[in-house]
Structure formats: C-alpha cells, structure tokens
PDB file of C-alpha atoms and ligand atoms in Angstrom:
ATOM      1  CA  MET N   1      67.526  50.213  51.850  1.00 63.00           C
ATOM      2  CA  ALA N   2      64.064  51.450  50.972  1.00 74.00           C
ATOM      3  CA  LYS N   3      61.205  50.031  52.981  1.00 87.00           C
ATOM      4  CA  SER N   4      58.881  47.721  51.129  1.00 94.00           C
ATOM      5  CA  LYS N   5      55.203  48.482  51.146  1.00 96.00           C
ATOM      6  CA  PHE N   6      54.738  45.388  53.276  1.00 97.00           C
ATOM      7  CA  GLU N   7      56.766  46.710  56.185  1.00 96.00           C
ATOM      8  CA  TYR N   8      53.713  48.105  57.922  1.00 96.00           C
ATOM      9  CA  VAL N   9      52.710  44.588  59.018  1.00 96.00           C
ATOM     10  CA  ARG N  10      55.399  44.815  61.703  1.00 93.00           C
ATOM     11  CA  ASP N  11      53.234  47.305  63.525  1.00 94.00           C
ATOM     12  CA  PHE N  12      50.784  44.529  64.256  1.00 96.00           C
ATOM     13  CA  GLU N  13      53.311  42.883  66.571  1.00 94.00           C
ATOM     14  CA  THR N  14      52.582  43.634  70.199  1.00 93.00           C
ATOM     15  CA  ASP N  15      55.143  44.685  72.739  1.00 93.00           C
ATOM     16  CA  ASP N  16      55.501  41.951  75.308  1.00 97.00           C
ATOM     17  CA  ALA N  17      58.574  43.161  77.194  1.00 98.00           C
ATOM     18  CA  CYS N  18      58.565  42.061  80.826  1.00 98.00           C
ATOM     19  CA  LEU N  19      58.421  44.806  83.438  1.00 98.00           C
ATOM     20  CA  PRO N  20      61.917  45.948  84.483  1.00 98.00           C
ATOM     21  CA  ASN N  21      63.387  44.987  87.864  1.00 97.00           C
ATOM     22  CA  CYS N  22      61.232  41.897  88.248  1.00 98.00           C
ATOM     23  CA  TRP N  23      62.236  38.285  88.517  1.00 98.00           C
ATOM     24  CA  ILE N  24      60.999  36.501  85.398  1.00 98.00           C
ATOM     25  CA  VAL N  25      59.762  32.989  86.082  1.00 98.00           C
ATOM     26  CA  VAL N  26      59.028  30.531  83.302  1.00 98.00           C
ATOM     27  CA  ARG N  27      57.267  27.378  84.419  1.00 98.00           C
ATOM     28  CA  LEU N  28      56.764  24.472  82.073  1.00 98.00           C
ATOM     29  CA  ASP N  29      54.687  21.375  82.612  1.00 98.00           C
ATOM     30  CA  GLY N  30      54.363  18.100  80.719  1.00 98.00           C
ATOM     31  CA  ARG N  31      51.219  17.871  78.597  1.00 98.00           C
ATOM     32  CA  ASN N  32      48.977  15.038  79.707  1.00 98.00           C
ATOM     33  CA  PHE N  33      51.765  13.289  81.590  1.00 98.00           C
ATOM     34  CA  HIS N  34      49.213  11.193  83.383  1.00 98.00           C
ATOM     35  CA  ARG N  35      48.869   9.292  80.128  1.00 98.00           C
ATOM     36  CA  PHE N  36      52.544   9.674  79.174  1.00 98.00           C
ATOM     37  CA  ALA N  37      53.628   8.120  82.492  1.00 98.00           C
ATOM     38  CA  GLU N  38      51.206   5.209  82.066  1.00 98.00           C
ATOM     39  CA  GLN N  39      52.240   4.490  78.494  1.00 98.00           C
ATOM     40  CA  HIS N  40      55.936   4.590  79.322  1.00 98.00           C
ATOM     41  CA  GLU N  41      55.521   2.519  82.462  1.00 98.00           C
ATOM     42  CA  PHE N  42      56.807   5.100  84.923  1.00 98.00           C
ATOM     43  CA  LYS N  43      57.324   3.620  88.366  1.00 97.00           C
ATOM     44  CA  LYS N  44      54.675   4.774  90.835  1.00 97.00           C
ATOM     45  CA  PRO N  45      54.614   7.195  92.513  1.00 96.00           C
ATOM     46  CA  ASN N  46      58.170   8.268  91.629  1.00 98.00           C
ATOM     47  CA  ASP N  47      60.273   7.154  88.707  1.00 98.00           C
ATOM     48  CA  ASP N  48      63.949   8.066  89.158  1.00 97.00           C
ATOM     49  CA  ARG N  49      64.599   7.814  85.414  1.00 98.00           C
ATOM     50  CA  ALA N  50      61.869  10.355  84.669  1.00 98.00           C
ATOM     51  CA  LEU N  51      62.930  12.745  87.438  1.00 97.00           C
ATOM     52  CA  HIS N  52      66.604  12.600  86.454  1.00 97.00           C
ATOM     53  CA  LEU N  53      65.750  13.130  82.788  1.00 97.00           C
ATOM     54  CA  MET N  54      63.724  16.217  83.725  1.00 97.00           C
ATOM     55  CA  THR N  55      66.734  17.563  85.637  1.00 96.00           C
ATOM     56  CA  LYS N  56      69.107  16.820  82.750  1.00 96.00           C
ATOM     57  CA  CYS N  57      66.822  18.843  80.456  1.00 97.00           C
ATOM     58  CA  ALA N  58      66.686  21.697  82.976  1.00 96.00           C
ATOM     59  CA  GLN N  59      70.494  21.732  83.192  1.00 95.00           C
ATOM     60  CA  THR N  60      70.651  21.940  79.410  1.00 96.00           C
ATOM     61  CA  VAL N  61      68.243  24.878  79.441  1.00 97.00           C
ATOM     62  CA  MET N  62      70.363  26.673  82.061  1.00 95.00           C
ATOM     63  CA  GLN N  63      73.522  26.078  80.092  1.00 94.00           C
ATOM     64  CA  GLU N  64      72.152  27.033  76.680  1.00 96.00           C
ATOM     65  CA  LEU N  65      70.096  30.077  77.648  1.00 97.00           C
ATOM     66  CA  GLU N  66      71.230  33.202  79.415  1.00 95.00           C
ATOM     67  CA  ASP N  67      70.653  34.773  82.809  1.00 96.00           C
ATOM     68  CA  ILE N  68      68.918  31.895  84.604  1.00 96.00           C
ATOM     69  CA  ALA N  69      69.765  32.156  88.295  1.00 95.00           C
ATOM     70  CA  ILE N  70      67.939  29.148  89.696  1.00 95.00           C
ATOM     71  CA  ALA N  71      65.643  26.355  88.575  1.00 96.00           C
ATOM     72  CA  TYR N  72      63.253  24.216  90.594  1.00 96.00           C
ATOM     73  CA  GLY N  73      61.591  21.015  89.463  1.00 97.00           C
ATOM     74  CA  GLN N  74      59.204  18.331  90.673  1.00 97.00           C
ATOM     75  CA  SER N  75      56.913  15.817  88.964  1.00 98.00           C
ATOM     76  CA  ASP N  76      56.486  16.869  85.306  1.00 98.00           C
ATOM     77  CA  GLU N  77      57.255  20.555  85.877  1.00 98.00           C
ATOM     78  CA  TYR N  78      60.257  22.874  86.070  1.00 98.00           C
ATOM     79  CA  SER N  79      60.464  26.562  86.937  1.00 98.00           C
ATOM     80  CA  PHE N  80      63.284  28.760  85.640  1.00 98.00           C
ATOM     81  CA  VAL N  81      64.062  32.076  87.293  1.00 98.00           C
ATOM     82  CA  PHE N  82      65.722  34.746  85.174  1.00 98.00           C
ATOM     83  CA  ARG N  83      67.700  37.500  86.862  1.00 97.00           C
ATOM     84  CA  LYS N  84      65.937  40.759  87.628  1.00 97.00           C
ATOM     85  CA  LYS N  85      68.408  42.728  85.560  1.00 97.00           C
ATOM     86  CA  SER N  86      68.404  40.425  82.527  1.00 98.00           C
ATOM     87  CA  ARG N  87      68.313  42.232  79.177  1.00 97.00           C
ATOM     88  CA  TRP N  88      68.167  39.008  77.168  1.00 98.00           C
ATOM     89  CA  PHE N  89      65.997  39.487  74.051  1.00 98.00           C
ATOM     90  CA  LYS N  90      64.954  42.871  75.428  1.00 97.00           C
ATOM     91  CA  ARG N  91      63.022  40.926  78.077  1.00 98.00           C
ATOM     92  CA  ARG N  92      60.416  39.804  75.546  1.00 98.00           C
ATOM     93  CA  ALA N  93      58.123  37.331  77.287  1.00 98.00           C
ATOM     94  CA  SER N  94      57.452  35.272  74.161  1.00 98.00           C
ATOM     95  CA  LYS N  95      61.196  34.778  73.559  1.00 98.00           C
ATOM     96  CA  PHE N  96      61.829  33.653  77.121  1.00 98.00           C
ATOM     97  CA  MET N  97      58.942  31.242  77.193  1.00 98.00           C
ATOM     98  CA  THR N  98      59.377  29.690  73.771  1.00 98.00           C
ATOM     99  CA  HIS N  99      63.149  29.275  74.103  1.00 98.00           C
ATOM    100  CA  VAL N 100      62.794  27.590  77.491  1.00 98.00           C
ATOM    101  CA  VAL N 101      60.027  25.233  76.421  1.00 98.00           C
ATOM    102  CA  SER N 102      61.471  24.242  73.042  1.00 98.00           C
ATOM    103  CA  GLN N 103      64.974  23.705  74.428  1.00 98.00           C
ATOM    104  CA  PHE N 104      63.519  21.580  77.206  1.00 98.00           C
ATOM    105  CA  ALA N 105      61.292  19.521  74.923  1.00 98.00           C
ATOM    106  CA  SER N 106      64.017  18.757  72.385  1.00 98.00           C
ATOM    107  CA  SER N 107      66.381  17.828  75.243  1.00 98.00           C
ATOM    108  CA  TYR N 108      63.744  15.469  76.650  1.00 98.00           C
ATOM    109  CA  VAL N 109      63.684  13.528  73.399  1.00 98.00           C
ATOM    110  CA  PHE N 110      67.440  13.840  72.797  1.00 98.00           C
ATOM    111  CA  TYR N 111      68.427  12.474  76.220  1.00 98.00           C
ATOM    112  CA  TRP N 112      65.544  10.011  76.629  1.00 98.00           C
ATOM    113  CA  LYS N 113      67.610   6.917  75.774  1.00 98.00           C
ATOM    114  CA  ASP N 114      70.299   7.815  78.335  1.00 98.00           C
ATOM    115  CA  TYR N 115      67.745   7.461  81.123  1.00 98.00           C
ATOM    116  CA  PHE N 116      65.155   5.026  79.753  1.00 98.00           C
ATOM    117  CA  LYS N 117      67.494   2.365  78.446  1.00 95.00           C
ATOM    118  CA  ASP N 118      64.955  -0.406  77.800  1.00 93.00           C
ATOM    119  CA  GLN N 119      61.907   1.758  77.336  1.00 98.00           C
ATOM    120  CA  GLU N 120      61.267   3.057  73.877  1.00 98.00           C
ATOM    121  CA  LEU N 121      59.897   6.584  73.464  1.00 98.00           C
ATOM    122  CA  LEU N 122      56.462   5.877  71.996  1.00 98.00           C
ATOM    123  CA  TYR N 123      55.344   9.330  70.905  1.00 98.00           C
ATOM    124  CA  PRO N 124      56.617  12.928  71.039  1.00 98.00           C
ATOM    125  CA  PRO N 125      55.929  14.548  74.423  1.00 98.00           C
ATOM    126  CA  GLY N 126      54.802  18.164  74.686  1.00 98.00           C
ATOM    127  CA  PHE N 127      55.151  20.833  77.373  1.00 98.00           C
ATOM    128  CA  ASP N 128      53.169  23.945  78.109  1.00 98.00           C
ATOM    129  CA  GLY N 129      54.725  27.126  79.425  1.00 98.00           C
ATOM    130  CA  ARG N 130      53.710  30.205  81.346  1.00 98.00           C
ATOM    131  CA  ILE N 131      55.486  33.300  82.505  1.00 98.00           C
ATOM    132  CA  VAL N 132      55.031  35.158  85.790  1.00 98.00           C
ATOM    133  CA  LEU N 133      56.820  38.264  87.082  1.00 98.00           C
ATOM    134  CA  TYR N 134      57.693  38.737  90.728  1.00 98.00           C
ATOM    135  CA  PRO N 135      58.706  42.221  91.867  1.00 97.00           C
ATOM    136  CA  SER N 136      60.158  41.370  95.274  1.00 96.00           C
ATOM    137  CA  ASN N 137      62.578  38.779  96.566  1.00 96.00           C
ATOM    138  CA  GLN N 138      59.976  37.687  99.098  1.00 95.00           C
ATOM    139  CA  ASN N 139      57.444  37.084  96.305  1.00 96.00           C
ATOM    140  CA  LEU N 140      59.960  34.914  94.468  1.00 96.00           C
ATOM    141  CA  LYS N 141      60.836  32.967  97.577  1.00 95.00           C
ATOM    142  CA  ASP N 142      57.146  32.413  98.270  1.00 95.00           C
ATOM    143  CA  TYR N 143      56.627  31.268  94.678  1.00 97.00           C
ATOM    144  CA  LEU N 144      59.353  28.642  95.021  1.00 96.00           C
ATOM    145  CA  SER N 145      58.037  27.611  98.429  1.00 95.00           C
ATOM    146  CA  TRP N 146      54.568  27.257  96.903  1.00 96.00           C
ATOM    147  CA  ARG N 147      55.823  24.863  94.233  1.00 96.00           C
ATOM    148  CA  GLN N 148      57.743  22.951  96.884  1.00 95.00           C
ATOM    149  CA  ALA N 149      54.668  22.720  99.117  1.00 95.00           C
ATOM    150  CA  ASP N 150      52.767  21.347  96.105  1.00 96.00           C
ATOM    151  CA  CYS N 151      55.482  18.716  95.683  1.00 96.00           C
ATOM    152  CA  HIS N 152      55.222  17.741  99.351  1.00 96.00           C
ATOM    153  CA  ILE N 153      51.433  17.516  99.443  1.00 96.00           C
ATOM    154  CA  ASN N 154      51.209  15.456  96.254  1.00 97.00           C
ATOM    155  CA  ASN N 155      54.085  13.191  97.170  1.00 97.00           C
ATOM    156  CA  LEU N 156      52.753  12.394 100.616  1.00 98.00           C
ATOM    157  CA  TYR N 157      49.344  11.592  99.158  1.00 98.00           C
ATOM    158  CA  ASN N 158      50.772   9.512  96.309  1.00 98.00           C
ATOM    159  CA  THR N 159      53.144   7.606  98.585  1.00 98.00           C
ATOM    160  CA  VAL N 160      50.301   6.434 100.857  1.00 98.00           C
ATOM    161  CA  PHE N 161      47.919   5.914  97.958  1.00 98.00           C
ATOM    162  CA  TRP N 162      50.262   3.560  96.091  1.00 98.00           C
ATOM    163  CA  MET N 163      51.193   1.706  99.288  1.00 97.00           C
ATOM    164  CA  LEU N 164      47.508   1.010  99.893  1.00 98.00           C
ATOM    165  CA  VAL N 165      47.086  -0.182  96.307  1.00 97.00           C
ATOM    166  CA  GLN N 166      50.356  -2.051  95.795  1.00 96.00           C
ATOM    167  CA  ARG N 167      50.893  -3.510  99.275  1.00 95.00           C
ATOM    168  CA  SER N 168      47.433  -3.737 100.798  1.00 96.00           C
ATOM    169  CA  GLY N 169      45.660  -4.677  97.581  1.00 96.00           C
ATOM    170  CA  LEU N 170      43.059  -1.910  97.742  1.00 97.00           C
ATOM    171  CA  THR N 171      41.510  -0.803  94.481  1.00 97.00           C
ATOM    172  CA  PRO N 172      42.297   2.797  93.496  1.00 97.00           C
ATOM    173  CA  VAL N 173      38.745   3.791  94.463  1.00 98.00           C
ATOM    174  CA  GLN N 174      39.063   2.114  97.877  1.00 98.00           C
ATOM    175  CA  ALA N 175      42.425   3.807  98.476  1.00 98.00           C
ATOM    176  CA  GLN N 176      40.929   7.151  97.518  1.00 98.00           C
ATOM    177  CA  ASP N 177      38.025   6.608  99.937  1.00 97.00           C
ATOM    178  CA  ARG N 178      40.406   5.619 102.708  1.00 97.00           C
ATOM    179  CA  LEU N 179      42.375   8.859 102.271  1.00 98.00           C
ATOM    180  CA  GLN N 180      39.343  11.114 101.941  1.00 97.00           C
ATOM    181  CA  GLY N 181      39.521  13.847 104.560  1.00 97.00           C
ATOM    182  CA  THR N 182      42.791  12.674 106.112  1.00 97.00           C
ATOM    183  CA  LEU N 183      45.359  15.222 107.244  1.00 97.00           C
ATOM    184  CA  ALA N 184      49.119  15.027 106.774  1.00 97.00           C
ATOM    185  CA  GLY N 185      49.494  13.545 110.265  1.00 97.00           C
ATOM    186  CA  ASP N 186      47.005  10.772 109.458  1.00 97.00           C
ATOM    187  CA  LYS N 187      48.864   9.886 106.277  1.00 98.00           C
ATOM    188  CA  ASN N 188      52.181   9.784 108.125  1.00 98.00           C
ATOM    189  CA  GLU N 189      50.549   7.506 110.687  1.00 98.00           C
ATOM    190  CA  ILE N 190      49.186   5.094 108.055  1.00 97.00           C
ATOM    191  CA  LEU N 191      52.634   4.884 106.463  1.00 98.00           C
ATOM    192  CA  PHE N 192      54.297   4.244 109.809  1.00 97.00           C
ATOM    193  CA  SER N 193      51.856   1.852 111.437  1.00 97.00           C
ATOM    194  CA  GLU N 194      50.786  -0.141 108.371  1.00 97.00           C
ATOM    195  CA  PHE N 195      53.895  -0.087 106.199  1.00 97.00           C
ATOM    196  CA  ASN N 196      56.686   0.658 108.659  1.00 97.00           C
ATOM    197  CA  ILE N 197      57.696   3.685 106.609  1.00 97.00           C
ATOM    198  CA  ASN N 198      58.947   6.856 108.232  1.00 97.00           C
ATOM    199  CA  TYR N 199      57.961   9.433 105.622  1.00 97.00           C
ATOM    200  CA  ASN N 200      60.827  11.701 106.667  1.00 96.00           C
ATOM    201  CA  ASN N 201      63.273   9.028 105.525  1.00 96.00           C
ATOM    202  CA  GLU N 202      61.878   8.953 101.993  1.00 96.00           C
ATOM    203  CA  PRO N 203      64.355  10.403  99.448  1.00 95.00           C
ATOM    204  CA  LEU N 204      64.578  14.208  99.511  1.00 93.00           C
ATOM    205  CA  MET N 205      64.219  14.328  95.738  1.00 94.00           C
ATOM    206  CA  TYR N 206      60.721  12.850  96.085  1.00 96.00           C
ATOM    207  CA  ARG N 207      59.686  14.952  99.075  1.00 95.00           C
ATOM    208  CA  LYS N 208      61.228  18.304  98.176  1.00 94.00           C
ATOM    209  CA  GLY N 209      61.982  18.321  94.440  1.00 95.00           C
ATOM    210  CA  THR N 210      65.222  19.445  92.819  1.00 95.00           C
ATOM    211  CA  VAL N 211      66.970  22.813  92.903  1.00 94.00           C
ATOM    212  CA  LEU N 212      69.595  23.803  90.348  1.00 94.00           C
ATOM    213  CA  ILE N 213      72.005  26.609  91.097  1.00 92.00           C
ATOM    214  CA  TRP N 214      75.309  27.746  89.711  1.00 89.00           C
ATOM    215  CA  GLN N 215      78.379  27.032  91.724  1.00 82.00           C
ATOM    216  CA  LYS N 216      81.731  28.738  91.736  1.00 78.00           C
ATOM    217  CA  VAL N 217      84.570  26.335  91.103  1.00 77.00           C
ATOM    218  CA  ASN N 218      88.285  26.871  91.311  1.00 80.00           C
ATOM    219  CA  GLU N 219      90.040  25.730  88.204  1.00 78.00           C
ATOM    220  CA  VAL N 220      93.779  25.184  87.930  1.00 83.00           C
ATOM    221  CA  ILE N 221      95.170  25.820  84.480  1.00 83.00           C
ATOM    222  CA  THR N 222      98.708  25.855  83.109  1.00 84.00           C
ATOM    223  CA  LYS N 223      99.759  28.981  81.345  1.00 83.00           C
ATOM    224  CA  LYS N 224     102.876  29.588  79.307  1.00 83.00           C
ATOM    225  CA  ILE N 225     104.386  32.897  80.197  1.00 81.00           C
ATOM    226  CA  LYS N 226     107.574  34.652  79.265  1.00 79.00           C
ATOM    227  CA  LEU N 227     109.314  36.483  82.066  1.00 76.00           C
ATOM    228  CA  PRO N 228     110.936  39.770  81.030  1.00 78.00           C
ATOM    229  CA  LYS N 229     114.490  38.760  81.793  1.00 79.00           C
ATOM    230  CA  GLU N 230     114.310  35.229  80.438  1.00 79.00           C
ATOM    231  CA  THR N 231     114.311  34.092  76.870  1.00 79.00           C
ATOM    232  CA  GLU N 232     112.441  30.821  77.313  1.00 82.00           C
ATOM    233  CA  GLU N 233     108.730  30.536  78.032  1.00 84.00           C
ATOM    234  CA  LYS N 234     107.864  29.045  81.381  1.00 84.00           C
ATOM    235  CA  GLU N 235     104.830  27.007  82.349  1.00 85.00           C
ATOM    236  CA  VAL N 236     103.096  28.178  85.498  1.00 83.00           C
ATOM    237  CA  GLU N 237      99.968  27.037  87.212  1.00 84.00           C
ATOM    238  CA  VAL N 238      97.301  29.621  87.900  1.00 83.00           C
ATOM    239  CA  THR N 239      94.032  29.201  89.733  1.00 81.00           C
ATOM    240  CA  ARG N 240      90.991  31.047  88.549  1.00 79.00           C
ATOM    241  CA  SER N 241      87.472  31.082  89.868  1.00 77.00           C
ATOM    242  CA  ARG N 242      84.748  30.310  87.368  1.00 74.00           C
ATOM    243  CA  THR N 243      81.017  29.914  87.609  1.00 68.00           C
ATOM    244  CA  GLN N 244      80.666  26.575  86.013  1.00 62.00           C
ATOM    245  CA  PHE N 245      78.896  23.632  87.457  1.00 60.00           C
ATOM    246  CA  MET N 246      75.319  23.396  88.355  1.00 64.00           C
ATOM    247  CA  LYS N 247      74.657  21.813  91.644  1.00 64.00           C
ATOM    248  CA  ALA N 248      71.542  19.687  91.887  1.00 70.00           C
ATOM    249  CA  ALA N 249      70.299  19.788  95.435  1.00 73.00           C
ATOM    250  CA  HIS N 250      67.230  18.676  97.296  1.00 70.00           C
ATOM    251  CA  TRP N 251      66.703  21.188 100.020  1.00 66.00           C
ATOM    252  CA  GLY N 252      64.415  21.388 102.981  1.00 58.00           C
ATOM    253  CA  ASN N 253      63.869  25.088 102.499  1.00 56.00           C
ATOM    254  CA  PHE N 254      64.848  27.645  99.951  1.00 56.00           C
ATOM    255  CA  ILE N 255      67.927  29.726 100.618  1.00 50.00           C
ATOM    256  CA  ALA N 256      67.607  33.457 100.984  1.00 45.00           C
ATOM    257  CA  VAL N 257      67.036  34.860  97.542  1.00 49.00           C
ATOM    258  CA  SER N 258      69.717  37.500  98.099  1.00 46.00           C
ATOM    259  CA  GLU N 259      72.297  34.733  97.810  1.00 48.00           C
ATOM    260  CA  MET N 260      71.404  34.155  94.175  1.00 51.00           C
ATOM    261  CA  VAL N 261      71.121  37.710  92.871  1.00 41.00           C
TER     262      VAL N 261
HETATM  263  P1  LIG F 301      48.290  18.581  82.070  1.00 59.22           P
HETATM  264  O1  LIG F 301      49.528  19.043  82.771  1.00 59.22           O
HETATM  265  O2  LIG F 301      47.106  19.380  82.478  1.00 59.22           O
HETATM  266  O3  LIG F 301      48.436  18.464  80.606  1.00 59.22           O
HETATM  267  O4  LIG F 301      47.980  17.061  82.590  1.00 59.22           O
HETATM  268  P2  LIG F 301      48.940  16.075  83.381  1.00 59.22           P
HETATM  269  O5  LIG F 301      48.361  14.709  83.212  1.00 59.22           O
HETATM  270  O6  LIG F 301      50.357  16.246  82.960  1.00 59.22           O
HETATM  271  O7  LIG F 301      48.729  16.525  84.891  1.00 59.22           O
HETATM  272  P3  LIG F 301      49.708  17.172  85.958  1.00 59.22           P
HETATM  273  O8  LIG F 301      50.806  17.942  85.320  1.00 59.22           O
HETATM  274  O9  LIG F 301      48.853  17.915  86.917  1.00 59.22           O
HETATM  275  O10 LIG F 301      50.286  15.938  86.740  1.00 59.22           O
HETATM  276  C1  LIG F 301      51.460  15.280  86.406  1.00 59.22           C
HETATM  277  C2  LIG F 301      51.193  13.846  86.024  1.00 59.22           C
HETATM  278  O11 LIG F 301      52.434  13.220  85.705  1.00 59.22           O
HETATM  279  C3  LIG F 301      50.564  13.031  87.137  1.00 59.22           C
HETATM  280  O12 LIG F 301      49.452  12.327  86.618  1.00 59.22           O
HETATM  281  C4  LIG F 301      51.611  12.032  87.529  1.00 59.22           C
HETATM  282  C5  LIG F 301      52.557  12.002  86.356  1.00 59.22           C
HETATM  283  N1  LIG F 301      53.934  11.825  86.840  1.00 59.22           N
HETATM  284  C6  LIG F 301      54.886  12.764  87.004  1.00 59.22           C
HETATM  285  N2  LIG F 301      56.008  12.219  87.509  1.00 59.22           N
HETATM  286  C7  LIG F 301      55.757  10.904  87.678  1.00 59.22           C
HETATM  287  C8  LIG F 301      56.528   9.792  88.148  1.00 59.22           C
HETATM  288  O13 LIG F 301      57.704   9.910  88.539  1.00 59.22           O
HETATM  289  N3  LIG F 301      55.915   8.573  88.176  1.00 59.22           N
HETATM  290  C9  LIG F 301      54.624   8.408  87.746  1.00 59.22           C
HETATM  291  N4  LIG F 301      54.076   7.186  87.792  1.00 59.22           N
HETATM  292  N5  LIG F 301      53.873   9.430  87.290  1.00 59.22           N
HETATM  293  C10 LIG F 301      54.438  10.648  87.251  1.00 59.22           C
HETATM  294 MG1  LIG F 302      47.663  20.439  84.808  1.00 59.22          MG
HETATM  295 MG1  LIG F 303      51.382  18.001  83.305  1.00 59.22          MG
HETATM  296 MG1  LIG F 304      52.377  18.879  86.552  1.00 59.22          MG
HETATM  297 MG1  LIG F 305      65.498  34.027  64.103  1.00 59.22          MG
END
C-alpha cells in the first residue's frame, strides 16, 4: 500500500526503548492519597482493606501483563520488576508504564466494593508512574530494600504518632513535637513503656510491606490416552509443574535476586 503524505508524522515519535539487560522497574503511587484516605475513612495508620485492595490490583497487573518477576507494595505505592530479558513491546518505556498504571487504576475501581463493603467510592482515584532501570542484581536488591526501609520508617513513625493522638489525646501538633528528633529506639521505647506495644509484634504487612512472587505448583490432571495395543481410551492421572499462583508474603529481607531471574 502506498504511503500517505501524512506518514512523515511518525518520525516525530521518539524512541524510548529501555536499555537492554537491565531490570525495568515501574513504580506507581496514589495521587493525593492523603486526601483520598481521609475522605474514604481509612483506618489510621494502616487500613487492611486498602492494603489488601492494593495487593489485589498488583496481582491483576502481574497476571494480565507479561514478564513481571516480582512486585513490592506498601502504603499507596507498588513497584513492578520486569525481567532483564523481557522483549515485551520492544521494551518501550511508555508502554510498560502506561499499561501498568492503567491496569492498576481500573482494577482499583473494579475491585473496590470487594474490599470496602460499606464504604462508597466517592471519586475516581488516580496514580502516577515512573520507570527506573537497574543494571545489576545488587542495584535491584538495594532498590527494593530502599522501598522497604521507607515502609519501616514511616510505619514506625505513624504507629507512635497515632497512639499519641488516639490513646493519649495529644493533638497532631503536640504528637509531632513529641516525636521531633527521636530515633527509632526512642519510638520503640514510647510504644513499649506507654502503650505496652512491642513494635516487633506488629503485623509484618504493616512493618515490611507485601511481596508478590510467582510460585511453582504441581497440578494433577486426568488425561485420556489410548495405549497402542488397546482399543479403548484409558484415563490416567499426570502431574505437571506450572508457574501459577502468586504468593503474597511479608518478608523481613529480600531474597537473593538470583532466585527470581
Ligand atoms: P502524592 O503521592 O504526592 O500525590 O501525595 P500523597 O498524599 O498520596 O502522599 P504519599 O504518597 O507520599 O503518601 C501516602 C498517603 O496515603 C499518606 O498521606 C497516607 C495515606 N495512606 C496510605 N495508606 C494508608 C492507610 O492504610 N491508612 C491511612 N489512614 N492512610 C494511608
Ligand atoms: Mg508523593
Ligand atoms: Mg501518593
Ligand atoms: Mg506514597
Ligand atoms: Mg492499540
């Protein structure tokens, strides 16, 4: 077919293919979730419904899109790690980022009612996305550890903060002043001595976030086969190994990246 005179406009498109042999990380984050959480009466500092909905959306993304090896989420964010060797959409950054974010956002609305039974969705939430490439396994592991450290620092702060407000009746400003300049050890001590809470016994999902990985499962299926010397078909059971389920885990530390290549 002859080219139309308009074809030249294609040349204005820029090449945004991700560098080969790098892990491709897409991180998304809820837009203005401070307000979204307030308006939808999220429990403070952690709302199980919200965290589980985020994980449901991340599982949907992993199932629908290709080549995602691992995902990590906390608060209103999720990171998706695409395999180094992925050739999906010729590694175009815009395709990776937009598919992840749109699939996640539509899932958030689609599955909302399964998690927030009595809480109506008041307005359409949005998510931003960014893409980062990591050339080495160590870089990727450090990236994931960095997000997990962020989860830990924020959660420890928020746990003490809301205890001071909800249990001790401090105003938010007073609680903030009280925590000014305190170290992790001080916050642990406040929780223990004033609220009888051992921070290490708080749920792992709150302290460490959620990791999604693929898991090999053995599946038993019945097959009808015809043996050469017999006329009738026979049913036999065969076991095959399939990568199927995603395991949601809350780990203390990330596994060696080599295990997920
Ligand atoms: P952004 O991302 O710049 O558009 O603004 P935000 O407001 O989304 O800020 P961000 O992402 O740094 O912080 C996440 C907010 O989401 C933070 O204000 C707390 C809120 N949030 C996330 N998960 C929960 C939860 O389980 N419970 C409550 N109460 N709030 C949550
Ligand atoms: Mg932000
Ligand atoms: Mg946000
Ligand atoms: Mg955030
Ligand atoms: Mg199309």
